[in-house]
PDB file of C-alpha atoms in Angstrom:
ATOM      1  CA  MET A   1      11.209  -6.149   8.265  1.00  0.00           C
ATOM      2  CA  SER A   2      11.588  -3.777  11.657  1.00  0.00           C
ATOM      3  CA  GLY A   3      13.700  -6.812  13.231  1.00  0.00           C
ATOM      4  CA  LEU A   4      16.227  -6.107  10.099  1.00  0.00           C
ATOM      5  CA  PHE A   5      15.995  -2.293  10.099  1.00  0.00           C
ATOM      6  CA  THR A   6      16.390  -2.154  14.056  1.00  0.00           C
ATOM      7  CA  GLN A   7      19.644  -4.152  14.012  1.00  0.00           C
ATOM      8  CA  ILE A   8      21.220  -2.133  11.020  1.00  0.00           C
ATOM      9  CA  GLY A   9      20.286   0.720  13.039  1.00  0.00           C
ATOM     10  CA  ASN A  10      21.778  -0.240  16.127  1.00  0.00           C
ATOM     11  CA  LEU A  11      24.927  -1.304  14.719  1.00  0.00           C
ATOM     12  CA  ALA A  12      24.949   1.430  12.524  1.00  0.00           C
ATOM     13  CA  ALA A  13      25.272   4.166  15.755  1.00  0.00           C
ATOM     14  CA  ALA A  14      27.700   1.986  17.191  1.00  0.00           C
ATOM     15  CA  GLN A  15      29.957   2.008  13.998  1.00  0.00           C
ATOM     16  CA  SER A  16      29.841   5.721  15.034  1.00  0.00           C
ATOM     17  CA  SER A  17      30.888   5.813  18.081  1.00  0.00           C
ATOM     18  CA  GLY A  18      33.242   2.937  18.485  1.00  0.00           C
ATOM     19  CA  ARG A  19      31.577   0.490  19.760  1.00  0.00           C
ATOM     20  CA  VAL A  20      32.594  -1.630  16.996  1.00  0.00           C
ATOM     21  CA  SER A  21      34.197  -1.989  14.290  1.00  0.00           C
ATOM     22  CA  VAL A  22      32.648  -2.910  10.509  1.00  0.00           C
ATOM     23  CA  PRO A  23      33.706  -2.982   6.994  1.00  0.00           C
ATOM     24  CA  ASP A  24      33.245   0.579   5.169  1.00  0.00           C
ATOM     25  CA  PRO A  25      31.105  -1.510   2.415  1.00  0.00           C
ATOM     26  CA  VAL A  26      29.206  -2.911   5.305  1.00  0.00           C
ATOM     27  CA  VAL A  27      28.929   1.066   6.656  1.00  0.00           C
ATOM     28  CA  LYS A  28      27.626   2.359   3.372  1.00  0.00           C
ATOM     29  CA  ALA A  29      25.454  -0.461   2.483  1.00  0.00           C
ATOM     30  CA  MET A  30      23.459   0.072   5.716  1.00  0.00           C
ATOM     31  CA  GLN A  31      22.883   3.785   5.498  1.00  0.00           C
ATOM     32  CA  GLN A  32      21.071   3.196   1.958  1.00  0.00           C
ATOM     33  CA  ILE A  33      19.222   0.817   3.451  1.00  0.00           C
ATOM     34  CA  LEU A  34      18.556   2.787   6.148  1.00  0.00           C
ATOM     35  CA  GLY A  35      17.888   5.437   3.352  1.00  0.00           C
ATOM     36  CA  LEU A  36      15.170   4.380   1.620  1.00  0.00           C
ATOM     37  CA  ARG A  37      12.385   4.435   4.371  1.00  0.00           C
ATOM     38  CA  LEU A  38      10.316   7.459   3.963  1.00  0.00           C
ATOM     39  CA  ASN A  39      10.978  10.037   6.435  1.00  0.00           C
ATOM     40  CA  ALA A  40       7.815  10.921   8.894  1.00  0.00           C
ATOM     41  CA  SER A  41       9.605  13.297  11.269  1.00  0.00           C
ATOM     42  CA  GLN A  42       9.524  15.830   7.634  1.00  0.00           C
ATOM     43  CA  ALA A  43       6.503  16.704   6.204  1.00  0.00           C
ATOM     44  CA  MET A  44       4.642  14.851   3.569  1.00  0.00           C
ATOM     45  CA  ASN A  45       3.193  15.080   0.355  1.00  0.00           C
ATOM     46  CA  GLY A  46       1.206  12.549  -2.324  1.00  0.00           C
ATOM     47  CA  SER A  47       4.634  12.415  -4.449  1.00  0.00           C
ATOM     48  CA  ASP A  48       6.440  11.190  -1.057  1.00  0.00           C
ATOM     49  CA  LEU A  49       4.689   8.718  -0.112  1.00  0.00           C
ATOM     50  CA  GLN A  50       4.063   7.698  -4.670  1.00  0.00           C
ATOM     51  CA  GLN A  51       8.239   6.639  -4.795  1.00  0.00           C
ATOM     52  CA  ALA A  52       8.389   5.288  -1.751  1.00  0.00           C
ATOM     53  CA  VAL A  53       5.851   2.400  -2.527  1.00  0.00           C
ATOM     54  CA  ARG A  54       7.404   2.866  -6.123  1.00  0.00           C
ATOM     55  CA  MET A  55      10.849   1.530  -4.240  1.00  0.00           C
ATOM     56  CA  SER A  56       9.530  -0.497  -1.442  1.00  0.00           C
ATOM     57  CA  GLY A  57      10.118  -3.801  -3.636  1.00  0.00           C
ATOM     58  CA  GLN A  58       7.426  -4.759  -4.042  1.00  0.00           C
ATOM     59  CA  PHE A  59       7.705  -4.624  -7.848  1.00  0.00           C
ATOM     60  CA  ARG A  60      10.976  -4.767  -8.836  1.00  0.00           C
ATOM     61  CA  GLU A  61      10.859  -7.281 -11.321  1.00  0.00           C
ATOM     62  CA  ALA A  62       8.473  -6.078 -13.387  1.00  0.00           C
ATOM     63  CA  GLN A  63      10.743  -2.896 -13.392  1.00  0.00           C
ATOM     64  CA  VAL A  64      13.756  -4.902 -14.614  1.00  0.00           C
ATOM     65  CA  PHE A  65      12.162  -6.603 -17.258  1.00  0.00           C
ATOM     66  CA  GLN A  66      10.008  -3.771 -19.015  1.00  0.00           C
ATOM     67  CA  PRO A  67      11.776  -2.903 -21.954  1.00  0.00           C
ATOM     68  CA  GLY A  68      14.759  -0.893 -21.617  1.00  0.00           C
ATOM     69  CA  GLY A  69      14.067  -1.556 -17.689  1.00  0.00           C
ATOM     70  CA  GLY A  70      16.464  -1.844 -14.355  1.00  0.00           C
ATOM     71  CA  GLN A  71      16.737   0.469 -11.908  1.00  0.00           C
ATOM     72  CA  PRO A  72      18.762   4.273 -12.747  1.00  0.00           C
ATOM     73  CA  THR A  73      22.829   3.813 -11.187  1.00  0.00           C
ATOM     74  CA  GLY A  74      22.736   4.766  -7.385  1.00  0.00           C
ATOM     75  CA  PHE A  75      18.405   4.375  -7.158  1.00  0.00           C
ATOM     76  CA  PRO A  76      18.817   0.797  -6.127  1.00  0.00           C
ATOM     77  CA  ASP A  77      14.661  -0.232  -4.481  1.00  0.00           C
ATOM     78  CA  LEU A  78      14.560  -1.698  -1.246  1.00  0.00           C
ATOM     79  CA  LYS A  79      14.515  -5.891  -2.548  1.00  0.00           C
ATOM     80  CA  SER A  80      17.421  -4.561  -4.797  1.00  0.00           C
ATOM     81  CA  ALA A  81      19.563  -3.136  -1.725  1.00  0.00           C
ATOM     82  CA  LEU A  82      18.703  -6.326   0.675  1.00  0.00           C
ATOM     83  CA  LEU A  83      19.796  -9.387  -2.340  1.00  0.00           C
ATOM     84  CA  SER A  84      22.981  -6.506  -2.975  1.00  0.00           C
ATOM     85  CA  PHE A  85      22.903  -6.277   1.084  1.00  0.00           C
ATOM     86  CA  LYS A  86      23.151 -10.186   1.324  1.00  0.00           C
ATOM     87  CA  SER A  87      26.671 -10.985  -1.023  1.00  0.00           C
ATOM     88  CA  LEU A  88      28.286  -8.436   0.278  1.00  0.00           C
ATOM     89  CA  LEU A  89      27.413  -9.745   3.754  1.00  0.00           C
ATOM     90  CA  GLN A  90      28.361 -13.479   2.026  1.00  0.00           C
ATOM     91  CA  GLN A  91      31.816 -11.518   0.210  1.00  0.00           C
ATOM     92  CA  PHE A  92      33.088 -11.123   3.676  1.00  0.00           C
ATOM     93  CA  GLY A  93      32.401 -14.690   5.311  1.00  0.00           C
ATOM     94  CA  ALA A  94      28.616 -14.575   6.440  1.00  0.00           C
ATOM     95  CA  ASP A  95      26.935 -17.808   5.747  1.00  0.00           C
ATOM     96  CA  ALA A  96      23.425 -18.315   5.505  1.00  0.00           C
ATOM     97  CA  GLU A  97      21.503 -19.936   8.015  1.00  0.00           C
ATOM     98  CA  THR A  98      17.227 -20.535   7.844  1.00  0.00           C
ATOM     99  CA  SER A  99      16.401 -19.345  10.609  1.00  0.00           C
ATOM    100  CA  ARG A 100      12.826 -18.713  12.084  1.00  0.00           C
ATOM    101  CA  PRO A 101      11.828 -14.986  13.679  1.00  0.00           C
ATOM    102  CA  ALA A 102      10.723 -15.354  17.717  1.00  0.00           C
ATOM    103  CA  ASN A 103       7.993 -12.735  17.143  1.00  0.00           C
ATOM    104  CA  GLN A 104       7.134 -13.158  13.517  1.00  0.00           C
ATOM    105  CA  PRO A 105       3.822 -10.707  12.435  1.00  0.00           C
ATOM    106  CA  ALA A 106       1.481 -12.321  10.498  1.00  0.00           C
ATOM    107  CA  PRO A 107       1.103 -13.361   6.503  1.00  0.00           C
ATOM    108  CA  PRO A 108       0.132  -9.787   4.795  1.00  0.00           C
ATOM    109  CA  SER A 109      -3.158 -10.565   3.496  1.00  0.00           C
ATOM    110  CA  ARG A 110      -5.282  -8.490   0.902  1.00  0.00           C
ATOM    111  CA  HIS A 111      -8.460  -9.194   2.252  1.00  0.00           C
ATOM    112  CA  GLY A 112      -7.752  -9.794   6.769  1.00  0.00           C
ATOM    113  CA  ALA A 113      -6.967  -5.604   8.124  1.00  0.00           C
ATOM    114  CA  PRO A 114      -3.655  -4.438   7.919  1.00  0.00           C
ATOM    115  CA  GLN A 115      -1.334  -4.551  10.644  1.00  0.00           C
ATOM    116  CA  GLY A 116       1.918  -2.580  11.419  1.00  0.00           C
ATOM    117  CA  GLN A 117       4.291  -4.222  13.189  1.00  0.00           C
ATOM    118  CA  ALA A 118       6.154  -2.156  15.930  1.00  0.00           C
ATOM    119  CA  GLN A 119      10.513  -1.162  16.208  1.00  0.00           C
ATOM    120  CA  GLN A 120      11.636  -4.605  17.589  1.00  0.00           C
ATOM    121  CA  PRO A 121      12.751  -3.856  21.331  1.00  0.00           C
ATOM    122  CA  THR A 122      15.899  -5.603  21.023  1.00  0.00           C
ATOM    123  CA  GLY A 123      18.465  -5.968  18.583  1.00  0.00           C
ATOM    124  CA  GLY A 124      22.008  -5.110  20.097  1.00  0.00           C
ATOM    125  CA  PHE A 125      25.501  -6.416  18.754  1.00  0.00           C
ATOM    126  CA  VAL A 126      28.609  -7.984  20.114  1.00  0.00           C
ATOM    127  CA  SER A 127      31.438  -5.425  20.960  1.00  0.00           C
ATOM    128  CA  ASN A 128      33.921  -7.544  20.000  1.00  0.00           C
ATOM    129  CA  ASN A 129      33.107 -10.349  17.071  1.00  0.00           C
ATOM    130  CA  ALA A 130      32.942  -8.459  14.079  1.00  0.00           C
ATOM    131  CA  GLN A 131      31.876 -11.507  12.561  1.00  0.00           C
ATOM    132  CA  GLN A 132      29.541 -12.871  14.905  1.00  0.00           C
ATOM    133  CA  ASN A 133      27.649  -9.029  13.853  1.00  0.00           C
ATOM    134  CA  LEU A 134      27.865  -9.396   9.888  1.00  0.00           C
ATOM    135  CA  GLN A 135      26.155 -12.910  10.514  1.00  0.00           C
ATOM    136  CA  THR A 136      22.947 -11.669  12.940  1.00  0.00           C
ATOM    137  CA  LEU A 137      23.348  -8.410   9.557  1.00  0.00           C
ATOM    138  CA  LEU A 138      22.290 -11.768   7.238  1.00  0.00           C
ATOM    139  CA  LYS A 139      20.178 -13.678   9.678  1.00  0.00           C
ATOM    140  CA  GLU A 140      17.945 -10.324   9.474  1.00  0.00           C
ATOM    141  CA  THR A 141      18.196  -9.593   5.423  1.00  0.00           C
ATOM    142  CA  ASP A 142      17.001 -13.079   5.084  1.00  0.00           C
ATOM    143  CA  ALA A 143      14.743 -12.682   6.928  1.00  0.00           C
ATOM    144  CA  ALA A 144      13.402  -8.857   5.356  1.00  0.00           C
ATOM    145  CA  LEU A 145      13.819 -11.012   2.221  1.00  0.00           C
ATOM    146  CA  ALA A 146      11.584 -13.535   2.515  1.00  0.00           C
ATOM    147  CA  ARG A 147       8.918 -11.131   3.969  1.00  0.00           C
ATOM    148  CA  LEU A 148       9.316  -9.384   0.763  1.00  0.00           C
ATOM    149  CA  ARG A 149       8.280 -12.647  -1.038  1.00  0.00           C
ATOM    150  CA  ILE A 150       6.095 -12.694   0.660  1.00  0.00           C
ATOM    151  CA  THR A 151       3.954 -10.210   0.212  1.00  0.00           C
ATOM    152  CA  GLN A 152       5.055 -10.046  -3.867  1.00  0.00           C
ATOM    153  CA  LEU A 153       2.948 -13.558  -3.479  1.00  0.00           C
ATOM    154  CA  ALA A 154       0.130 -12.616  -1.448  1.00  0.00           C
ATOM    155  CA  ASN A 155      -0.274  -9.710  -4.464  1.00  0.00           C
ATOM    156  CA  THR A 156      -0.410 -12.510  -7.151  1.00  0.00           C
ATOM    157  CA  GLY A 157      -3.130 -14.009  -5.189  1.00  0.00           C
ATOM    158  CA  LEU A 158      -0.819 -17.592  -5.072  1.00  0.00           C
ATOM    159  CA  THR A 159      -1.091 -17.417  -1.151  1.00  0.00           C
ATOM    160  CA  ALA A 160      -3.921 -18.629   0.422  1.00  0.00           C
ATOM    161  CA  ASP A 161      -4.885 -16.979   3.529  1.00  0.00           C
ATOM    162  CA  ASP A 162      -7.343 -16.151   4.718  1.00  0.00           C
ATOM    163  CA  GLY A 163      -9.948 -14.515   2.397  1.00  0.00           C
ATOM    164  CA  ALA A 164     -12.827 -17.681   2.282  1.00  0.00           C
ATOM    165  CA  GLN A 165     -13.802 -15.720   5.841  1.00  0.00           C
ATOM    166  CA  VAL A 166     -14.142 -12.062   4.332  1.00  0.00           C
ATOM    167  CA  SER A 167     -16.695 -11.491   1.826  1.00  0.00           C
ATOM    168  CA  SER A 168     -15.521  -8.492   0.593  1.00  0.00           C
ATOM    169  CA  ARG A 169     -13.992  -7.642  -1.771  1.00  0.00           C
ATOM    170  CA  PRO A 170     -10.278  -7.541  -1.268  1.00  0.00           C
ATOM    171  CA  ALA A 171      -7.755  -5.129  -2.274  1.00  0.00           C
ATOM    172  CA  ASP A 172      -5.480  -4.528  -5.414  1.00  0.00           C
ATOM    173  CA  VAL A 173      -2.327  -4.330  -3.787  1.00  0.00           C
ATOM    174  CA  VAL A 174      -0.815  -4.924  -0.472  1.00  0.00           C
ATOM    175  CA  VAL A 175       2.560  -3.036   0.645  1.00  0.00           C
ATOM    176  CA  GLU A 176       4.947  -2.691   2.929  1.00  0.00           C
ATOM    177  CA  LEU A 177       7.213   0.278   4.277  1.00  0.00           C
ATOM    178  CA  PRO A 178       9.771   0.943   6.980  1.00  0.00           C
ATOM    179  CA  LEU A 179       8.630   4.927   8.556  1.00  0.00           C
ATOM    180  CA  SER A 180      11.783   6.484   9.830  1.00  0.00           C
ATOM    181  CA  LEU A 181      10.635   8.503  12.641  1.00  0.00           C
ATOM    182  CA  GLY A 182      13.211   9.902  15.436  1.00  0.00           C
ATOM    183  CA  GLN A 183      15.659   7.471  15.859  1.00  0.00           C
ATOM    184  CA  GLU A 184      12.597   4.594  16.128  1.00  0.00           C
ATOM    185  CA  THR A 185      11.866   2.496  12.568  1.00  0.00           C
ATOM    186  CA  ALA A 186       8.121   0.650  12.276  1.00  0.00           C
ATOM    187  CA  VAL A 187       6.660  -0.916   8.982  1.00  0.00           C
ATOM    188  CA  MET A 188       3.956   0.355   7.795  1.00  0.00           C
ATOM    189  CA  GLN A 189       1.097  -1.870   5.978  1.00  0.00           C
ATOM    190  CA  MET A 190      -0.677  -0.153   2.753  1.00  0.00           C
ATOM    191  CA  GLN A 191      -3.660  -1.972   1.354  1.00  0.00           C
ATOM    192  CA  ILE A 192      -4.468   0.059  -2.267  1.00  0.00           C
ATOM    193  CA  GLY A 193      -7.732  -0.771  -3.976  1.00  0.00           C
ATOM    194  CA  ARG A 194     -10.251   0.017  -6.831  1.00  0.00           C
ATOM    195  CA  ASP A 195     -14.017  -0.929  -6.292  1.00  0.00           C
ATOM    196  CA  GLY A 196     -16.654  -0.304  -9.596  1.00  0.00           C
ATOM    197  CA  GLY A 197     -14.765   0.162 -13.102  1.00  0.00           C
ATOM    198  CA  GLY A 198     -18.294  -1.711 -14.554  1.00  0.00           C
ATOM    199  CA  ARG A 199     -18.355  -4.667 -12.830  1.00  0.00           C
ATOM    200  CA  ASP A 200     -22.143  -6.136 -13.073  1.00  0.00           C
ATOM    201  CA  ASP A 201     -23.181  -6.836  -9.593  1.00  0.00           C
ATOM    202  CA  GLU A 202     -22.459  -3.465  -8.718  1.00  0.00           C
ATOM    203  CA  GLU A 203     -23.626   0.052  -8.743  1.00  0.00           C
ATOM    204  CA  GLU A 204     -23.256   2.178 -12.108  1.00  0.00           C
ATOM    205  CA  GLY A 205     -21.214   5.315 -11.227  1.00  0.00           C
ATOM    206  CA  GLU A 206     -17.145   6.407 -10.086  1.00  0.00           C
ATOM    207  CA  PRO A 207     -15.070   3.345  -9.275  1.00  0.00           C
ATOM    208  CA  ALA A 208     -14.515   3.972  -5.487  1.00  0.00           C
ATOM    209  CA  TRP A 209     -10.685   4.240  -4.345  1.00  0.00           C
ATOM    210  CA  ARG A 210     -10.048   2.903  -1.023  1.00  0.00           C
ATOM    211  CA  LEU A 211      -7.370   2.708   0.957  1.00  0.00           C
ATOM    212  CA  ARG A 212      -6.290   1.005   4.606  1.00  0.00           C
ATOM    213  CA  PHE A 213      -2.977   0.940   6.467  1.00  0.00           C
ATOM    214  CA  ALA A 214      -1.720  -0.296   9.484  1.00  0.00           C
ATOM    215  CA  LEU A 215       0.905   1.936  12.225  1.00  0.00           C
ATOM    216  CA  ASP A 216       2.273   0.280  15.449  1.00  0.00           C
ATOM    217  CA  LEU A 217       5.124   3.411  17.074  1.00  0.00           C
ATOM    218  CA  THR A 218       5.534   3.288  20.703  1.00  0.00           C
ATOM    219  CA  ALA A 219       4.068   6.549  21.191  1.00  0.00           C
ATOM    220  CA  THR A 220       0.188   6.259  20.015  1.00  0.00           C
ATOM    221  CA  GLY A 221       0.517   2.087  19.692  1.00  0.00           C
ATOM    222  CA  PRO A 222      -1.631   0.120  17.290  1.00  0.00           C
ATOM    223  CA  LEU A 223      -3.469   1.954  14.952  1.00  0.00           C
ATOM    224  CA  GLU A 224      -5.524   1.415  11.725  1.00  0.00           C
ATOM    225  CA  ALA A 225      -7.648   3.644   9.072  1.00  0.00           C
ATOM    226  CA  ALA A 226      -9.743   3.408   6.113  1.00  0.00           C
ATOM    227  CA  ILE A 227      -9.984   6.096   3.592  1.00  0.00           C
ATOM    228  CA  SER A 228     -12.349   5.525   0.903  1.00  0.00           C
ATOM    229  CA  LEU A 229     -12.625   7.817  -2.010  1.00  0.00           C
ATOM    230  CA  ARG A 230     -16.519   7.819  -3.451  1.00  0.00           C
ATOM    231  CA  GLY A 231     -17.924  10.532  -5.770  1.00  0.00           C
ATOM    232  CA  GLY A 232     -15.528  13.109  -4.903  1.00  0.00           C
ATOM    233  CA  GLY A 233     -16.639  12.668  -1.630  1.00  0.00           C
ATOM    234  CA  THR A 234     -13.664  11.575   1.129  1.00  0.00           C
ATOM    235  CA  TYR A 235     -14.545   9.170   4.169  1.00  0.00           C
ATOM    236  CA  ALA A 236     -11.976   8.420   6.547  1.00  0.00           C
ATOM    237  CA  SER A 237     -11.761   6.330   9.689  1.00  0.00           C
ATOM    238  CA  LEU A 238      -9.383   5.246  12.517  1.00  0.00           C
ATOM    239  CA  TRP A 239      -9.843   3.317  14.991  1.00  0.00           C
ATOM    240  CA  VAL A 240      -7.103   4.168  17.627  1.00  0.00           C
ATOM    241  CA  ASP A 241      -5.895   1.052  20.317  1.00  0.00           C
ATOM    242  CA  ARG A 242      -4.774   3.181  23.239  1.00  0.00           C
ATOM    243  CA  LYS A 243      -6.737   5.129  25.700  1.00  0.00           C
ATOM    244  CA  GLU A 244      -3.863   8.011  26.098  1.00  0.00           C
ATOM    245  CA  THR A 245      -4.177   8.360  22.472  1.00  0.00           C
ATOM    246  CA  TYR A 246      -7.509   8.106  21.654  1.00  0.00           C
ATOM    247  CA  ASP A 247      -7.928  11.466  23.648  1.00  0.00           C
ATOM    248  CA  ASN A 248      -5.700  13.107  22.050  1.00  0.00           C
ATOM    249  CA  LEU A 249      -5.996  12.759  18.783  1.00  0.00           C
ATOM    250  CA  ASN A 250      -9.890  13.477  20.031  1.00  0.00           C
ATOM    251  CA  SER A 251      -8.915  16.751  21.231  1.00  0.00           C
ATOM    252  CA  VAL A 252      -7.669  17.804  17.650  1.00  0.00           C
ATOM    253  CA  ARG A 253     -10.708  16.414  15.978  1.00  0.00           C
ATOM    254  CA  GLU A 254     -11.694  19.714  14.287  1.00  0.00           C
ATOM    255  CA  THR A 255      -7.651  19.797  13.480  1.00  0.00           C
ATOM    256  CA  MET A 256      -8.035  16.412  12.160  1.00  0.00           C
ATOM    257  CA  GLU A 257     -10.858  17.202  10.164  1.00  0.00           C
ATOM    258  CA  ALA A 258      -9.524  21.277   8.808  1.00  0.00           C
ATOM    259  CA  ALA A 259      -6.051  18.806   7.451  1.00  0.00           C
ATOM    260  CA  PHE A 260      -8.101  17.075   4.486  1.00  0.00           C
ATOM    261  CA  ALA A 261     -10.164  20.515   3.594  1.00  0.00           C
ATOM    262  CA  ASP A 262      -6.078  22.429   3.156  1.00  0.00           C
ATOM    263  CA  ALA A 263      -5.277  18.528   0.705  1.00  0.00           C
ATOM    264  CA  GLY A 264      -7.739  19.427  -1.204  1.00  0.00           C
ATOM    265  CA  LEU A 265     -10.739  16.844  -0.701  1.00  0.00           C
ATOM    266  CA  ASP A 266     -14.461  16.859   0.228  1.00  0.00           C
ATOM    267  CA  LEU A 267     -14.899  15.267   3.555  1.00  0.00           C
ATOM    268  CA  GLN A 268     -18.343  13.262   3.629  1.00  0.00           C
ATOM    269  CA  GLU A 269     -17.390  11.428   6.658  1.00  0.00           C
ATOM    270  CA  PHE A 270     -14.602  11.156   9.544  1.00  0.00           C
ATOM    271  CA  ARG A 271     -14.925   8.538  12.862  1.00  0.00           C
ATOM    272  CA  LEU A 272     -12.434   8.174  15.273  1.00  0.00           C
ATOM    273  CA  ILE A 273     -12.918   5.181  17.007  1.00  0.00           C
ATOM    274  CA  ARG A 274     -11.591   3.675  20.611  1.00  0.00           C
ATOM    275  CA  GLY A 275     -10.535   0.756  19.990  1.00  0.00           C
ATOM    276  CA  LEU A 276      -8.853  -1.996  16.827  1.00  0.00           C
ATOM    277  CA  PRO A 277     -11.476  -3.197  14.676  1.00  0.00           C
ATOM    278  CA  ALA A 278     -12.249  -7.396  14.930  1.00  0.00           C
ATOM    279  CA  ARG A 279      -9.809  -9.401  13.001  1.00  0.00           C
ATOM    280  CA  THR A 280      -9.293 -12.931  12.017  1.00  0.00           C
ATOM    281  CA  ALA A 281      -7.262 -14.966  14.381  1.00  0.00           C
ATOM    282  CA  ALA A 282      -2.707 -14.631  13.315  1.00  0.00           C
ATOM    283  CA  ARG A 283      -0.980 -17.156  12.140  1.00  0.00           C
ATOM    284  CA  TYR A 284       2.117 -18.044  11.569  1.00  0.00           C
ATOM    285  CA  GLY A 285       3.161 -19.433   7.481  1.00  0.00           C
ATOM    286  CA  THR A 286       0.674 -19.855   4.929  1.00  0.00           C
ATOM    287  CA  LEU A 287       0.055 -22.343   1.608  1.00  0.00           C
ATOM    288  CA  ILE A 288       1.491 -21.268  -1.583  1.00  0.00           C
ATOM    289  CA  ASP A 289      -0.072 -22.667  -4.241  1.00  0.00           C
ATOM    290  CA  ARG A 290       2.765 -23.121  -5.992  1.00  0.00           C
ATOM    291  CA  HIS A 291       1.137 -24.513  -9.093  1.00  0.00           C
ATOM    292  CA  SER A 292      -0.426 -21.653 -10.865  1.00  0.00           C
TER     293      SER A 292
END
């Protein structure tokens, strides 16, 4: 997914400066797709994040097939926008082709640790070949759609991921959100789940919500966090891979803790940890249960 946003961003900038020529409908569609990113350069609240999750494309079919469902005109989710973009590119002569990304990320999972996608270091354009640029856009669009579909399949439990190797309860849903930070687009992976709720093997009491997410930004390096809400209290852990980032965050630890109180959360524990949690080896493919 990060490859598509890198390609669109570079091509949109080249179009604006007159270095390439892109058909107007394609330019408008690219701007629409870029507009679906969560803007981390501005102050965000819970409603912003909730809207980003709704527009992630993960729930497109569930919304479309609801009674009276469908997206409001002019406000497509990411999957709908990409499907329309693919059709548009094909109308301008781009041909779909099967390809395998060079730096394919591990498949999404509700069981293992989350993993963010860093912005791709490359994603150029051909100044004198408009058709080749459209062809590259279609290739990246197909890759992003494939990523969305495999994430949807992971959420339905139809993928054979590493659940057998993990004893803890899996998350209920995994979502990947494109995140805009200045000129950079990274993809944040979030896992959301709820524990408890009357299961015999759980202690009685209020169910706990848990959220895990991972980011990989140029300025910070890989980050991973786990937040849990239990009995009115909040428990947070933040893993940081890069020493410089860890030192910077540790120097403002009190400010970070105060931010929880400002948000109305009763912070019971906050752990700042150097290094990332151990994870299983990345796999470059997954099996799908086509019979269920």
